[in-house]
Each structure stands twice: as C-alpha cells, then as structure tokens.
Tab-separated table of C-alpha atoms in Angstrom:
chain	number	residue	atom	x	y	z
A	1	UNK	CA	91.918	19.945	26.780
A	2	UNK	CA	90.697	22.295	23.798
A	3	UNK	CA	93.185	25.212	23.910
A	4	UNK	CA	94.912	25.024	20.444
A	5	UNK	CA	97.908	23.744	19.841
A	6	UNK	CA	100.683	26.320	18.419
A	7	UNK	CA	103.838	25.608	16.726
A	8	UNK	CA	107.084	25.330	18.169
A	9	UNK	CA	109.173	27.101	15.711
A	10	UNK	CA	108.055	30.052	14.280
A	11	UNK	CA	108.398	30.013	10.264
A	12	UNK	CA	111.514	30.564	9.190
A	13	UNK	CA	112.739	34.281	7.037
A	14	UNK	CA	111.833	33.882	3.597
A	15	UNK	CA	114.990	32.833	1.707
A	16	UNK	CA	115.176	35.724	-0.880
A	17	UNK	CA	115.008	39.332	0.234
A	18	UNK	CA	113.979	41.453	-2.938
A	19	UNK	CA	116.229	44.847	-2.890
A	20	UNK	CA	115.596	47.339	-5.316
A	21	UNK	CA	117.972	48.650	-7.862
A	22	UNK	CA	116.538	51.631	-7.917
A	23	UNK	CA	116.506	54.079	-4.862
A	24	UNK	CA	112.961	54.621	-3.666
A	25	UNK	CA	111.067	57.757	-5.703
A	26	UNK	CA	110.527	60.891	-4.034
A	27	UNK	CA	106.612	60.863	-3.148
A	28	UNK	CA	105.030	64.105	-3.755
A	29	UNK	CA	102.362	64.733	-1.400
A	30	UNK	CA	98.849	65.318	-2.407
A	31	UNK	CA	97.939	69.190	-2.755
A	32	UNK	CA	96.230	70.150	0.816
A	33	UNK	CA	91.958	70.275	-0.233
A	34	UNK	CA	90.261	72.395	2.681
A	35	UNK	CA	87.187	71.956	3.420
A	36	UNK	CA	85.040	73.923	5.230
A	37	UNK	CA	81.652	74.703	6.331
A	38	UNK	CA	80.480	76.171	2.916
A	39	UNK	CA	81.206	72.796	1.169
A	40	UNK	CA	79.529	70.418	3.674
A	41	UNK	CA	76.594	72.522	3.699
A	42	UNK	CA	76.576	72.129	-0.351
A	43	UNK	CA	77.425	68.442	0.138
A	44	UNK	CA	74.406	68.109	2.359
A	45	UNK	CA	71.895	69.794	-0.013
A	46	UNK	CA	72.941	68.194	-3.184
A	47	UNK	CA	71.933	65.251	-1.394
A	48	UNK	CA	69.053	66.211	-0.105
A	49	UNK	CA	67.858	67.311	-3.376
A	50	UNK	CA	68.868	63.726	-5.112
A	51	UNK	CA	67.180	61.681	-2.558
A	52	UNK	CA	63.874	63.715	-3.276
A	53	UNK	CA	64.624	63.768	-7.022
A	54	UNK	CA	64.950	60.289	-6.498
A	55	UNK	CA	61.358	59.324	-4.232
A	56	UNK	CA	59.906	61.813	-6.825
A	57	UNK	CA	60.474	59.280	-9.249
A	58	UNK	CA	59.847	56.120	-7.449
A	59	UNK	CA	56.635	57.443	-6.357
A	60	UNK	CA	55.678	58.985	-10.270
A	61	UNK	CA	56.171	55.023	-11.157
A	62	UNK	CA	54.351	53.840	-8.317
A	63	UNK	CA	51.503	56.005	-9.249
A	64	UNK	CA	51.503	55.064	-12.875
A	65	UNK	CA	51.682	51.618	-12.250
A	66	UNK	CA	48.578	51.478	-10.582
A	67	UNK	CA	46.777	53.770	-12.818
A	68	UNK	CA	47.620	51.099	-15.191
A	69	UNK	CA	46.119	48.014	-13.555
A	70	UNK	CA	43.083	50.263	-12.751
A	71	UNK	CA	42.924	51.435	-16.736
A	72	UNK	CA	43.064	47.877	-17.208
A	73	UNK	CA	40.845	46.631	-14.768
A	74	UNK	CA	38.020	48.548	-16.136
A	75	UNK	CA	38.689	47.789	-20.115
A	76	UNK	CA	38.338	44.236	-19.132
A	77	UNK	CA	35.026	44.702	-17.381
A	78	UNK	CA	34.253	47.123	-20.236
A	79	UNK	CA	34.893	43.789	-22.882
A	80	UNK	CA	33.107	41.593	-21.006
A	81	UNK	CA	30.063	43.440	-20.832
C-alpha cells in the first residue's frame, strides 16, 4: 500500500557521448610527503600553544571588560554623590 512506486524503464543513454580530441594528459603524481612522529608531535604543540594563546586572550578581554563596568560603576556613584 505505501511502498513506492519505481519506473518501468530505466532512463535512456544520454544521446551525445563527449570524446575528447585530445588523448588524456599524463598525471604526474604528487611528490611522496612523510610524515612521521617528529611532525605530529610539532603539529600537536603548535596547537596547544594557539589554543592557550588564544584563552589568554579571551580571558585578558573578559577581565578588562569587567574592570570596566566596575571603573564605571563607581564614577557614577562618585557623580552622584
């Protein structure tokens, strides 16, 4: 009752197969890049030292950010006074 209904014929072959003119270019494969233990161990501390660069600042504006609503906290009491 709710299985889908599929096609009978399956689409036809598109009428125009694109050949080339030119023969297909030699691929030169990619120089071989090994990587080993030394440069995921430098991988792994360059990130560890951006991600606490990174909290270092995002807690530096944090702090002054508050500093600044308590500065102006107590100049408005100061004005009022």
């Amino acid at each position: 009752m709710f299985l889908p209904k599929y096609p009978d014929n399956p689409t036809p072959p598109p009428a125009h197969t694109h050949a080339p003119a030119d023969p297909m270019p030699v691929r030169r494969s990619l120089p071989l890049v090994s990587i080993d233990q030394k440069t995921v161990v430098a991988l792994v501390v360059g990130g560890v030292v951006l991600t606490a660069l990174l909290a270092a600042v995002a807690f530096t504006a944090i702090s002054v950010a508050v500093a600044a609503v308590v500065l102006r906290s107590l100049l408005r009491e100061q004005h009022r006074r």
